[in-house]
Amino acid sequence: MDKLLIRGGQPLRGEISISGAKNAALPILCAGLMTAEPLVLRNVPRLQDIASMLRLLRQHGVKIDEAATVRDPEAVVALATPTLHSDEAPYDIVRTMRASILVLGPLLARFGSAKVSLPGGCAIGARPVDQHIKGLQKLGAEITIEHGYIHAKAKRLKGARIVTDMVTVTGTENLMMAAALADGRTVIENAAREPEVVDLANCLIAMGAKISGAGTDRIEIDGVEALHGAEHAIVPDRIETGTFLCAAAATGVFGGSDLLLRHAAPQTLQAVIDKLAEAGAAIEHNGDWIRIRAERRLKAISVRTLPYPAFPTDMQAQFMALDCTAEGTSVLTETIFENRFMHVPELIRLGADIAIQDDTAVVKGVAGLSGAAVMATDLRASASLVIAGLVAEGETTISRIYHLDRGYERMEGKLAAVGARIERVS
Ligand code: UD1
């Protein structure tokens, strides 16, 4: 199994091109189930999760036009679903990727039935899908849970007012896709406002859906009979962007980092940019680029994760890595997932001083970290270990990097190109 070998102590200087957002591409690929005509997507990141989603979609009957798939930088995927082969999303695929639940709304709305394996818990928490199910029931679906599968049926879904119990990103996306083909008007209240929800809405609108309010907590959808083909470019990945910003900020002490991130969407990263500026990094941005300069040891930064536009849970681990060697003590509170501190014991192996109490981690900044063998436990935890490895003196090896490959496109290649000493070893 592959590992990453990192020799820390280098600043990052140069340019990195940001990939399309994984969390936008996954639901948008599922929208390909909703039309018989070609949906041409650009800027699709090349990642393990995308490959898993394409595998799932193929077995449902989605046709993927391989000839239309061109090389970087376009990263095109063209897909269409003339007929359904199978309405079942099997356990062996769903258990590898929870976002598989996003086929539920599209299958049910277009084909009238779906059988989707319950995802089960995952490393970072229980992560139930009750809001997806309750919302679809409100739209008139008959749903039973048997033998670990969600069985959903409906002749045609009917618009309804849905108020979700909590802000859920994929829940909002599933319900928005289902409602797009329902009869009449649906209103989703307490909707997730994440940029990925907006990107999905924009793609659905290009396919003929009638949606307004995406990006606010109230989304209105007037169902249409059918959707048509469209072309859409996936938004830049704000979490990949934020991860590289943290890597540059953390390594500034080694003689000054100066990193320019291109094809980014700075407007989706305000909470992260503000925190980095508070820590002492110099950040400029405009349109589709962000530049970060960091020269000295940063100040400790406290964060509390919340739904967008507040500080994202998907950046908590990377900020913790930054705080490990910052000046002062920081408090990081995780309010979205109940078990999202698995990187802590690994960061401690690298010399960090961290104490956890319930949903809060207290990090006392130390003067430096020292390289060690560590293990990745989930996607963003892996990213935090990479950042810590870039700072640690000596060699750090990170095992189980398949977690990293699920969500980052060639991370070690992008970092090595800006001066990091990082390589993939078998
Ligand atoms: C999405 C993102 C993930 C990110 C998360 C929070 C994708 C593919 N993944 O995950 O990277 O960390 O948003 O920003 O977009 N909940 C329920 N019942 C439900 C649904 C959610 O109790 O039916 C709870 C979850 O357990 C969690 C919270 O609500 O505590 C938010 O979860 P949610 O926004 O749904 O996360 P995902 O959409 O799975």
Coordinates of C-alpha atoms and ligand atoms in Angstrom, one line a residue:
M1 CA 0.0 0.0 0.0
D2 CA 1.2 3.5 -0.8
K3 CA 2.5 5.9 1.8
L4 CA 3.6 9.5 1.7
L5 CA 7.1 10.3 2.7
I6 CA 7.7 13.9 3.7
R7 CA 10.8 15.7 4.7
G8 CA 9.7 18.8 6.5
G9 CA 11.2 22.3 6.7
Q10 CA 10.7 23.9 3.3
P11 CA 8.6 27.0 2.6
L12 CA 6.1 26.8 -0.3
R13 CA 6.7 29.1 -3.3
G14 CA 5.0 29.1 -6.7
E15 CA 1.6 28.5 -8.2
I16 CA -0.9 25.7 -7.8
S17 CA -4.0 25.2 -9.9
I18 CA -7.1 24.2 -7.9
S19 CA -9.3 21.3 -9.1
G20 CA -13.1 21.2 -9.3
A21 CA -14.9 20.6 -6.1
K22 CA -15.4 17.0 -5.1
N23 CA -18.5 17.8 -3.1
A24 CA -20.1 19.6 -6.0
A25 CA -19.1 17.1 -8.6
L26 CA -20.6 14.1 -6.7
P27 CA -24.2 15.4 -6.6
I28 CA -23.9 16.9 -10.1
L29 CA -22.9 13.5 -11.5
C30 CA -26.0 12.1 -9.9
A31 CA -28.1 14.7 -11.8
G32 CA -27.0 12.8 -14.8
L33 CA -29.6 10.1 -13.8
M34 CA -32.3 12.7 -14.3
T35 CA -32.1 13.1 -18.1
A36 CA -31.9 11.0 -21.2
E37 CA -29.8 13.7 -23.0
P38 CA -26.1 14.3 -22.6
L39 CA -24.9 16.2 -19.5
V40 CA -21.4 17.5 -20.3
L41 CA -19.4 18.4 -17.1
R42 CA -16.2 20.3 -17.1
N43 CA -13.6 20.7 -14.3
V44 CA -14.5 17.3 -12.8
P45 CA -11.7 16.4 -10.4
R46 CA -9.9 13.1 -10.9
L47 CA -10.3 11.4 -7.6
Q48 CA -11.2 8.0 -6.1
D49 CA -14.6 9.2 -5.0
I50 CA -15.5 10.3 -8.5
A51 CA -14.4 6.9 -9.9
S52 CA -16.6 5.2 -7.3
M53 CA -19.5 7.4 -8.2
L54 CA -19.1 6.7 -11.9
R55 CA -19.0 2.9 -11.1
L56 CA -22.2 3.3 -9.2
L57 CA -23.9 5.3 -11.9
R58 CA -22.8 2.9 -14.7
Q59 CA -24.5 0.0 -13.0
H60 CA -27.7 2.1 -12.8
G61 CA -27.5 2.5 -16.6
V62 CA -25.8 5.8 -17.0
K63 CA -23.9 6.0 -20.2
I64 CA -20.5 7.7 -20.0
D65 CA -19.1 9.0 -23.2
E66 CA -15.5 8.1 -22.9
A67 CA -14.6 9.7 -26.2
A68 CA -15.8 13.1 -24.9
T69 CA -13.6 12.8 -21.9
V70 CA -10.6 14.9 -22.8
R71 CA -7.3 15.4 -21.0
D72 CA -6.5 18.1 -18.5
P73 CA -7.2 21.0 -18.1
E74 CA -10.7 20.5 -19.3
A75 CA -11.5 17.4 -17.3
V76 CA -14.7 16.6 -19.1
V77 CA -17.2 13.9 -18.2
A78 CA -20.2 13.5 -20.5
L79 CA -23.0 11.3 -19.3
A80 CA -26.7 10.4 -20.1
T81 CA -29.3 8.0 -18.9
P82 CA -31.6 6.8 -21.7
T83 CA -33.0 3.9 -19.7
L84 CA -32.6 2.4 -16.2
H85 CA -30.7 -0.9 -15.8
S86 CA -31.0 -1.2 -12.0
D87 CA -32.6 0.9 -9.3
E88 CA -30.4 -0.6 -6.7
A89 CA -27.3 1.1 -5.1
P90 CA -25.6 -1.9 -3.6
Y91 CA -23.9 -2.0 -0.2
D92 CA -20.5 -2.8 -1.6
I93 CA -20.3 0.6 -3.4
V94 CA -22.3 2.6 -0.8
R95 CA -20.1 1.6 2.1
T96 CA -17.0 2.9 0.3
M97 CA -18.6 6.3 -0.3
R98 CA -21.5 7.8 1.7
A99 CA -22.3 10.3 -1.1
S100 CA -23.9 7.3 -2.9
I101 CA -27.0 8.3 -1.0
L102 CA -27.3 11.1 -3.6
V103 CA -28.8 8.7 -6.2
L104 CA -31.9 8.2 -4.1
G105 CA -33.7 11.5 -5.0
P106 CA -32.9 11.3 -8.7
L107 CA -33.8 7.6 -9.1
L108 CA -37.1 8.0 -7.3
A109 CA -38.1 11.2 -9.1
R110 CA -37.4 10.0 -12.6
F111 CA -38.0 6.3 -12.4
G112 CA -40.4 5.9 -9.5
S113 CA -38.3 3.5 -7.5
A114 CA -35.0 3.2 -5.7
K115 CA -33.3 0.7 -3.5
V116 CA -30.3 2.2 -1.8
S117 CA -28.2 0.6 0.8
L118 CA -28.1 2.5 4.1
P119 CA -24.6 3.9 4.4
G120 CA -24.1 3.0 8.0
G121 CA -21.8 4.9 10.4
C122 CA -18.5 6.2 9.4
A123 CA -15.2 7.1 11.1
I124 CA -16.2 10.7 11.9
G125 CA -19.7 10.0 13.3
A126 CA -23.0 8.2 13.0
R127 CA -24.2 10.3 10.1
P128 CA -27.8 9.2 9.8
V129 CA -29.8 9.9 6.6
D130 CA -33.2 10.4 8.3
Q131 CA -33.6 13.9 6.9
H132 CA -33.3 12.6 3.4
I133 CA -35.9 9.9 4.1
K134 CA -38.4 12.2 5.9
G135 CA -38.1 14.9 3.2
L136 CA -38.8 12.3 0.4
Q137 CA -41.8 11.0 2.4
K138 CA -43.1 14.6 2.6
L139 CA -42.9 14.6 -1.2
G140 CA -45.2 11.5 -1.2
A141 CA -42.6 8.6 -1.4
E142 CA -43.4 5.4 0.3
I143 CA -40.3 4.3 2.1
T144 CA -39.4 1.2 4.1
I145 CA -36.1 0.0 5.5
E146 CA -35.5 -3.7 5.1
H147 CA -32.4 -5.8 5.2
G148 CA -30.2 -2.7 5.4
Y149 CA -31.7 -1.1 2.3
I150 CA -33.9 2.0 1.8
H151 CA -36.8 0.9 -0.5
A152 CA -38.5 4.0 -2.0
K153 CA -41.4 4.1 -4.3
A154 CA -43.6 6.9 -5.8
K155 CA -45.8 7.3 -8.9
R156 CA -44.9 11.0 -9.2
L157 CA -43.6 13.0 -6.3
K158 CA -45.7 15.9 -5.2
G159 CA -44.3 19.3 -4.1
A160 CA -44.4 20.0 -0.4
R161 CA -43.0 22.3 2.3
I162 CA -40.1 20.7 4.0
V163 CA -38.4 22.0 7.1
T164 CA -35.3 20.0 7.9
D165 CA -34.4 19.4 11.6
M166 CA -30.8 20.4 11.0
V167 CA -28.8 21.9 8.2
T168 CA -27.8 19.0 5.9
V169 CA -25.8 19.4 2.7
T170 CA -26.4 16.2 0.9
G171 CA -29.9 16.1 2.4
T172 CA -30.7 19.5 0.8
E173 CA -29.2 18.3 -2.5
N174 CA -31.2 15.0 -2.6
L175 CA -34.4 16.8 -1.9
M176 CA -33.7 19.6 -4.4
M177 CA -33.1 17.0 -7.1
A178 CA -36.2 15.0 -6.2
A179 CA -38.4 18.1 -6.1
A180 CA -37.1 19.3 -9.5
L181 CA -39.2 16.5 -11.2
A182 CA -42.1 16.6 -8.7
D183 CA -45.6 17.8 -9.5
G184 CA -45.9 21.4 -8.1
R185 CA -44.0 23.6 -5.8
T186 CA -41.6 22.5 -3.1
V187 CA -40.1 24.8 -0.5
I188 CA -37.1 23.6 1.5
E189 CA -36.6 25.6 4.7
N190 CA -33.4 25.4 6.8
A191 CA -31.7 24.5 3.6
A192 CA -27.9 24.2 3.5
R193 CA -26.3 27.3 1.9
E194 CA -23.0 25.7 0.9
P195 CA -21.5 26.7 -2.5
E196 CA -21.8 23.1 -3.6
V197 CA -25.6 23.3 -3.2
V198 CA -25.6 26.4 -5.3
D199 CA -23.5 24.7 -8.0
L200 CA -25.9 21.8 -8.2
A201 CA -28.8 24.2 -8.4
N202 CA -27.1 26.0 -11.3
C203 CA -26.5 22.8 -13.1
L204 CA -30.1 21.7 -12.6
I205 CA -31.3 25.1 -13.8
A206 CA -29.2 24.7 -17.0
M207 CA -31.0 21.3 -17.4
G208 CA -34.4 23.0 -17.3
A209 CA -35.2 22.9 -13.6
K210 CA -37.0 25.8 -12.0
I211 CA -35.2 26.6 -8.7
S212 CA -34.7 29.8 -6.8
G213 CA -33.1 30.7 -3.5
A214 CA -30.2 28.3 -3.6
G215 CA -27.5 29.8 -1.4
T216 CA -30.1 31.0 1.1
D217 CA -31.9 28.9 3.8
R218 CA -35.1 28.8 1.7
I219 CA -35.0 27.1 -1.7
E220 CA -38.1 27.1 -3.9
I221 CA -38.5 24.5 -6.6
D222 CA -41.3 24.3 -9.2
G223 CA -41.3 20.8 -10.5
V224 CA -41.1 20.2 -14.3
E225 CA -42.0 17.1 -16.3
A226 CA -38.5 16.4 -17.6
L227 CA -35.0 17.7 -17.6
H228 CA -32.8 18.1 -20.7
G229 CA -29.1 17.9 -21.4
A230 CA -26.7 20.8 -20.5
E231 CA -23.1 21.8 -20.1
H232 CA -21.8 22.9 -16.8
A233 CA -18.4 23.6 -15.2
I234 CA -17.9 22.5 -11.6
V235 CA -17.0 25.2 -9.1
P236 CA -13.4 25.2 -7.7
D237 CA -12.8 23.1 -4.6
R238 CA -12.8 25.5 -1.6
I239 CA -11.5 22.8 0.8
E240 CA -8.5 21.9 -1.5
T241 CA -7.9 25.7 -1.7
G242 CA -8.1 26.1 2.1
T243 CA -5.8 23.1 2.6
F244 CA -3.0 24.6 0.4
L245 CA -3.5 28.0 2.2
C246 CA -2.9 26.3 5.5
A247 CA 0.2 24.4 4.2
A248 CA 1.7 27.7 3.0
A249 CA 0.8 29.4 6.3
A250 CA 2.3 26.7 8.4
T251 CA 5.6 26.5 6.5
G252 CA 6.2 30.3 6.3
V253 CA 8.7 30.1 9.2
F254 CA 11.2 28.3 7.1
G255 CA 12.2 31.4 5.1
G256 CA 8.9 32.7 3.8
S257 CA 6.1 31.0 1.8
D258 CA 4.5 32.8 -1.1
L259 CA 1.8 30.7 -2.9
L260 CA -0.6 31.7 -5.7
L261 CA -3.6 29.5 -6.1
R262 CA -5.2 29.8 -9.5
H263 CA -8.7 28.6 -10.7
A264 CA -10.0 29.2 -7.1
A265 CA -13.2 30.8 -5.8
P266 CA -12.1 33.1 -3.0
Q267 CA -15.6 34.3 -2.4
T268 CA -16.5 30.8 -1.1
L269 CA -13.7 30.9 1.5
Q270 CA -14.3 34.1 3.5
A271 CA -14.3 32.5 6.9
V272 CA -11.1 30.6 6.2
I273 CA -9.3 33.7 4.7
D274 CA -10.4 35.8 7.7
K275 CA -8.9 33.3 10.2
L276 CA -5.6 33.0 8.3
A277 CA -5.4 36.8 8.2
E278 CA -6.1 36.9 12.0
A279 CA -3.2 34.4 12.4
G280 CA -0.9 36.8 10.7
A281 CA -0.7 35.6 7.1
A282 CA -0.9 38.2 4.3
I283 CA -3.7 37.3 1.8
E284 CA -4.8 39.0 -1.4
H285 CA -7.5 37.7 -3.8
N286 CA -9.4 38.8 -6.8
G287 CA -11.8 37.0 -9.0
D288 CA -10.3 33.5 -9.4
W289 CA -7.0 33.6 -7.6
I290 CA -5.7 33.8 -4.0
R291 CA -2.2 34.7 -2.9
I292 CA -0.9 33.9 0.5
R293 CA 2.4 35.1 2.0
A294 CA 3.6 34.0 5.4
E295 CA 7.0 34.7 6.9
R296 CA 6.9 34.2 10.6
R297 CA 5.4 32.0 13.3
L298 CA 1.6 32.5 13.2
K299 CA -0.6 33.3 16.1
A300 CA -2.8 30.6 17.5
I301 CA -6.3 30.7 16.0
S302 CA -9.5 29.4 17.6
V303 CA -12.3 28.1 15.4
R304 CA -15.8 26.7 15.8
T305 CA -17.2 24.7 13.0
L306 CA -20.7 25.5 11.7
P307 CA -22.7 25.3 8.4
Y308 CA -21.7 27.7 5.6
P309 CA -20.9 30.6 5.5
A310 CA -19.3 30.0 8.9
F311 CA -16.1 28.0 9.4
P312 CA -16.3 24.6 7.6
T313 CA -15.9 21.3 9.5
D314 CA -13.9 20.1 6.5
M315 CA -11.1 22.6 7.4
Q316 CA -11.0 21.9 11.1
A317 CA -8.2 19.3 11.0
Q318 CA -6.0 21.4 8.7
F319 CA -6.3 24.4 11.1
M320 CA -5.4 22.2 14.0
A321 CA -2.2 21.3 12.2
L322 CA -1.5 25.0 11.8
D323 CA -2.2 25.6 15.5
C324 CA 0.2 22.9 16.6
T325 CA 3.2 25.2 16.0
A326 CA 1.5 28.6 16.4
E327 CA 2.3 31.0 19.2
G328 CA -0.2 30.6 22.0
T329 CA -3.1 28.4 22.8
S330 CA -6.1 27.8 20.6
V331 CA -9.5 26.2 21.2
L332 CA -11.2 24.2 18.3
T333 CA -14.8 23.3 18.7
E334 CA -16.4 20.7 16.3
T335 CA -20.2 21.1 16.3
I336 CA -21.0 19.2 13.1
F337 CA -19.6 15.7 13.6
E338 CA -19.3 13.9 16.9
N339 CA -16.0 12.1 16.3
R340 CA -13.9 14.3 14.1
F341 CA -10.7 14.5 16.2
M342 CA -9.1 11.3 15.0
H343 CA -6.1 13.2 13.8
V344 CA -5.3 14.3 17.3
P345 CA -3.4 11.2 18.5
E346 CA -1.5 11.2 15.3
L347 CA -0.6 14.9 15.6
I348 CA 0.5 14.1 19.2
R349 CA 2.9 11.5 17.8
L350 CA 4.5 14.3 15.8
G351 CA 5.0 16.3 19.1
A352 CA 1.9 18.4 19.3
D353 CA 0.4 19.3 22.7
I354 CA -3.4 18.7 22.4
A355 CA -6.1 17.9 24.9
I356 CA -9.6 16.9 24.0
Q357 CA -12.7 17.5 26.1
D358 CA -16.0 16.5 24.5
D359 CA -16.4 18.5 21.3
T360 CA -13.4 20.8 22.0
A361 CA -9.7 20.4 21.4
V362 CA -7.2 22.7 23.2
V363 CA -4.0 23.1 21.4
K364 CA -0.9 24.6 23.0
G365 CA 1.5 25.7 20.3
V366 CA 4.9 24.1 20.5
A367 CA 8.2 25.4 19.0
G368 CA 8.4 22.6 16.5
L369 CA 7.2 19.1 15.5
S370 CA 9.4 16.1 14.8
G371 CA 8.8 13.6 12.0
A372 CA 7.3 10.2 12.8
A373 CA 5.3 7.4 11.2
V374 CA 1.6 8.3 11.4
M375 CA -1.6 6.9 10.0
A376 CA -4.4 8.7 8.1
T377 CA -7.9 8.0 9.5
D378 CA -10.2 10.0 7.2
L379 CA -10.0 12.4 4.3
R380 CA -9.4 15.7 6.1
A381 CA -7.4 14.1 8.9
S382 CA -5.0 13.0 6.2
A383 CA -4.6 16.5 4.9
S384 CA -3.8 17.7 8.4
L385 CA -1.0 15.1 8.7
V386 CA 0.4 16.3 5.4
I387 CA 0.6 19.9 6.7
A388 CA 2.1 18.7 10.0
G389 CA 4.6 16.6 8.1
L390 CA 5.7 19.7 6.1
V391 CA 6.5 21.4 9.3
A392 CA 8.0 18.5 11.2
E393 CA 11.8 18.2 11.4
G394 CA 13.1 15.1 9.8
E395 CA 11.0 12.4 8.0
T396 CA 7.3 11.8 8.4
T397 CA 5.6 8.8 6.7
I398 CA 1.8 8.7 6.4
S399 CA 0.2 5.4 5.8
R400 CA -3.4 4.7 4.6
I401 CA -3.3 7.5 2.2
Y402 CA -6.2 6.0 0.2
H403 CA -8.2 8.4 2.4
L404 CA -6.3 11.3 0.9
D405 CA -6.8 10.0 -2.7
R406 CA -10.5 9.9 -2.2
G407 CA -10.7 13.7 -2.1
Y408 CA -7.4 15.3 -3.3
E409 CA -6.2 15.3 -6.9
R410 CA -2.4 14.6 -7.0
M411 CA -1.8 16.4 -3.7
E412 CA 1.8 15.3 -3.4
G413 CA 2.5 16.4 -7.1
K414 CA 1.0 19.8 -6.5
L415 CA 3.0 20.3 -3.3
A416 CA 6.2 19.0 -4.7
A417 CA 5.9 21.5 -7.6
V418 CA 6.0 24.4 -5.1
G419 CA 9.0 23.2 -3.2
A420 CA 7.7 20.6 -0.7
R421 CA 9.9 17.5 -0.2
I422 CA 7.1 15.0 -0.5
E423 CA 6.8 11.7 -2.5
R424 CA 4.6 8.7 -2.8
V425 CA 6.4 5.4 -1.9
S426 CA 5.1 1.9 -2.0
Ligands
UD1_1 C1 -21.4 17.0 3.5 C2 -20.0 16.9 2.8 C3 -18.9 16.7 3.9 C4 -19.0 17.8 5.0 C5 -20.5 17.9 5.5 C6 -20.7 19.1 6.5 C7 -20.5 15.9 0.7 C8 -20.4 14.8 -0.2 N1 -20.0 15.8 1.9 O1 -21.6 15.8 4.1 O2 -17.7 16.8 3.3 O3 -18.2 17.5 6.0 O4 -21.4 18.1 4.4 O5 -20.3 20.3 5.8 O6 -21.0 17.0 0.3 N2 -27.5 14.6 9.8 C9 -28.5 13.9 10.3 N3 -29.5 13.3 9.5 C10 -29.5 13.5 8.2 C11 -28.4 14.2 7.6 C12 -27.5 14.8 8.4 O7 -28.6 13.7 11.6 O8 -30.4 12.9 7.5 C13 -26.4 15.2 10.6 C14 -25.1 14.6 10.4 O9 -24.9 13.4 11.1 C15 -24.2 15.7 10.8 C16 -24.9 17.0 10.3 O10 -26.3 16.6 10.2 O11 -24.0 15.7 12.2 C17 -24.5 17.6 9.0 O12 -24.4 16.6 8.0 P1 -24.5 16.8 6.5 O13 -24.5 18.2 6.2 O14 -25.7 16.0 6.0 O15 -23.2 16.1 5.9 P2 -23.1 15.4 4.5 O16 -24.1 16.0 3.6 O17 -23.1 13.9 4.8

